[in-house]
Structures are given as structure tokens and as C-alpha cells.
Amino acid sequence: GTSWTCTYTLVENDRQGSVGFTIGNTSGADLAGNRLAPVTAVTEGGGVEFDKTAPTLSAVSMSSTNVNVLTLARAGDSVTLTIDSNSPINAPSCAFFSGGHAIADVYTLDISSLAGTSWNCTVSMSDADVDGPITFTIDGTDLAGNALETVTPDSDIASSTRVITFDKSPPVVSGVTIESSNADATLAKPGDTIELSFSTDIDSTSDSINVPSCMFMVGGQAVTGEVEIELGAGSTRDWTCTVELAEQDTAGMVSFTIDATDLAGNAMVQVSTVSDSSSVEFDKAAPTFTSVSLASSNGDSSYATTGDTVTVTIVASEAIADPSCSFTVGGAPAAGAEPDVDEVADSAGTSWTCTYTLVSDDREGSVGFTVGEASGADLAGNLLAPVTTVTGLFEGSCPAGCAYAPAA
């Protein structure tokens, strides 16, 4: 009879606050009948507080360790919920979801010096997680065991950031084309600009890319010019990389590489091929003549008279376009009509003839010519060096210059 317990079950109608007691107020005595002195305070331990109010959170925010954009996360980044409560709570139960799928391994830490009023819940994102918005639920209890009403991103609680998107997918480009500012967009000469165009495939803001890196090579060697990179006006996905080719660059096919990261920091698989059949060849060599001959239609090929024709035939080292041609007779410009300049059939632009018909007003003397003085270039636009002398002999030619004598 020396030890007793007195038990009471609290009910909803009881007031919140300290639980008090009185022992021996109306009864209680030893076996001899000596009454107890009433007791109202404990002699060991502390008191008891009655708390029937569910805990609430004063602030919830979500952050990412992504170094580029705080509202994005990629594999390897950590996402943290910071929770502030109006009263001490036990370690909360946090669940994270990305793209609607649960994220494993949540780490919870009291950041309020063990006061239980501020907590961090953290997850580390991985390639196993699904792309999409990161959502959460928060559950918990206060120290008395009252349950917290489940908190979600839609709960009406103060917040700095609650929207973070998980993006583990590398960016992708499409529509990759290359062209030259040359009249023939597949060729380039020194001073021409190469333009590389491409677009990013964008389904959402997170698919945008940071400024890409473009490198151009010619003949396997890096170009010497500075590459300029621009985003199309009013666009978030259309890019151009340009560079001007110079005389010191190596001749050959122009190649390229494109590297980029999206806003979350995911690296694109390097691109080095076009999406279509476009290509550019850099040609910096001026065309040369492998053969130049002069011939007269006269029976004696060394002479010509009024009404005879003289023809310069040229063979170039590569295809050329529209070479200019002029004649002199007796040291003076030819007096007749402009020469006829024609491409030799089936020569693929490498062989041309220039024909002049002598007239009575031409001076007597040697027939001379100039090819390529006013016009004439290869298909890339490299200009011809003018030619005034014969370099090859053909049947019926007059290498020293056909002599002209007017008809009697």
C-alpha cells in the first residue's frame, strides 16, 4: 500500500495547457488514520502539457544545387525542401516525385540546433529518375503526436521557390546545314563567309541551350578566322555560326563540330554532320592555263587576210566561267566586231575558244590576244591571271602570232 497511480484520459473538451493534480485533498491516510497532507507538485521529473492543436508550417521552399539555373536539376544535383514550423515537430516524412515517379533515399536533417522548428529534406537526383517537374508531400507530427496536415506544392504556405524541373536528357539539334556566301554556295574562296545553321529541338524551356561552341576546319586544319555565334532574332532555338575564310587557311572541304549544353547543364552529343546534303569546298588557288594556242583559218596558217578568222583555244586547269578575250592587229586594238567566246563542247568548262574575224580596217601586222584581263574565274571566283602568249602548239597554229595582210 505504499505506491499508487492515479490515471486520467484527456478529452477534446479539456483546455490546452499544463496538467495539474492534487493528491490527498479529500481522502487518504495511513493505517493508523493519520491523514495525508495534500500534494500538488511532483518531486521527480517534469510536468505534462496538454496540446491538442495540429502543427502547422510557416514556410516551405525548394532549392536545387544546379550551378546554371536554380529552378532546374540534372542527374547528380541535390534538391532540398526547407521546412519551417510554427512549433517544434518530430522529423518530418518527406516524399519527392519527378515526372510523377517517386524519388528514392530522402535524407532529413534538423537545421534549428535541435529545436525541431526548421528541417531540410534532401534527395540526390540520378539517371534512374524521370524527367519532369519535381513535386513533394510533407507529413509529420508535433512533440505531442498531433498530425500535420499533408503539405504539397499547392498548399497555402509561404514559399520562395516550389517549382523545380528535373532534366537529365541531353539537348538535340536538327536542321544542320552549311553554305558559303559565294555565288555558288557549295564553294568558297578567300574572303567568303561560311555559315553553319541549326536549330534545337525544344519541348520546354529547359530544352533551350546555352551559347553553343562551333569549330570549323578546312582540309583538316582549324580555320584562322574568329567564329561568330548568333541566336536568330526573336528565336530561342535557331542558331548560326559564321567564319570568314582567309588566304592562309588550308584548301579543301570545310568541316565543323557543334558542342552545347542545355540550361540544366546536360551536354549534347557532339554534332559534325549536316542534316541534308549541303557541303562547302574551299578553293583558294587561281586557275591556270595548261595550254593556249592561236590558229588562223588561212590556207597558210602563219598568215591571215581580210575575212579570215583567228582563234585562241585555251585549256584551263579547272572549270572556269566566261573568260574575257580581246585581240590586237598590227599593235592596235582589233577594228572588227567583238570576238566570239565559246565553251568547247563536253569540256566541263575547262576548254574555251575565242574567235575574231579580221576586217579591212585592221592594221597589217602580227595578231595578238589577251585572255582573262576583264573577266574569267574558276567556279569559286578565283580570278584568272591574264594570258597573252601561246603555251602549247596545235595543228594549224601560229605560235609567233599570225601575220595579217589585208586582201588586195
CSV table of C-alpha atoms in Angstrom, one decimal, residues 68-69 208-213 239 259-266:
chain,number,residue,atom,x,y,z
A,68,ASN,CA,23.3,27.1,-64.0
A,69,VAL,CA,19.6,27.6,-63.2
A,208,SER,CA,16.9,25.6,-74.6
A,209,ILE,CA,20.7,25.6,-74.9
A,210,ASN,CA,23.4,27.9,-73.7
A,211,VAL,CA,25.5,29.6,-76.3
A,212,PRO,CA,26.9,26.7,-78.4
A,213,SER,CA,30.6,26.2,-79.4
A,239,TRP,CA,21.4,29.4,-84.3
A,259,ASP,CA,29.0,21.3,-78.9
A,260,ALA,CA,26.5,22.7,-76.4
A,261,THR,CA,24.8,22.2,-73.1
A,262,ASP,CA,21.2,22.8,-72.2
A,263,LEU,CA,20.2,25.1,-69.4
A,264,ALA,CA,20.4,22.3,-66.8
A,265,GLY,CA,24.0,21.6,-67.9
A,266,ASN,CA,23.4,18.3,-69.9
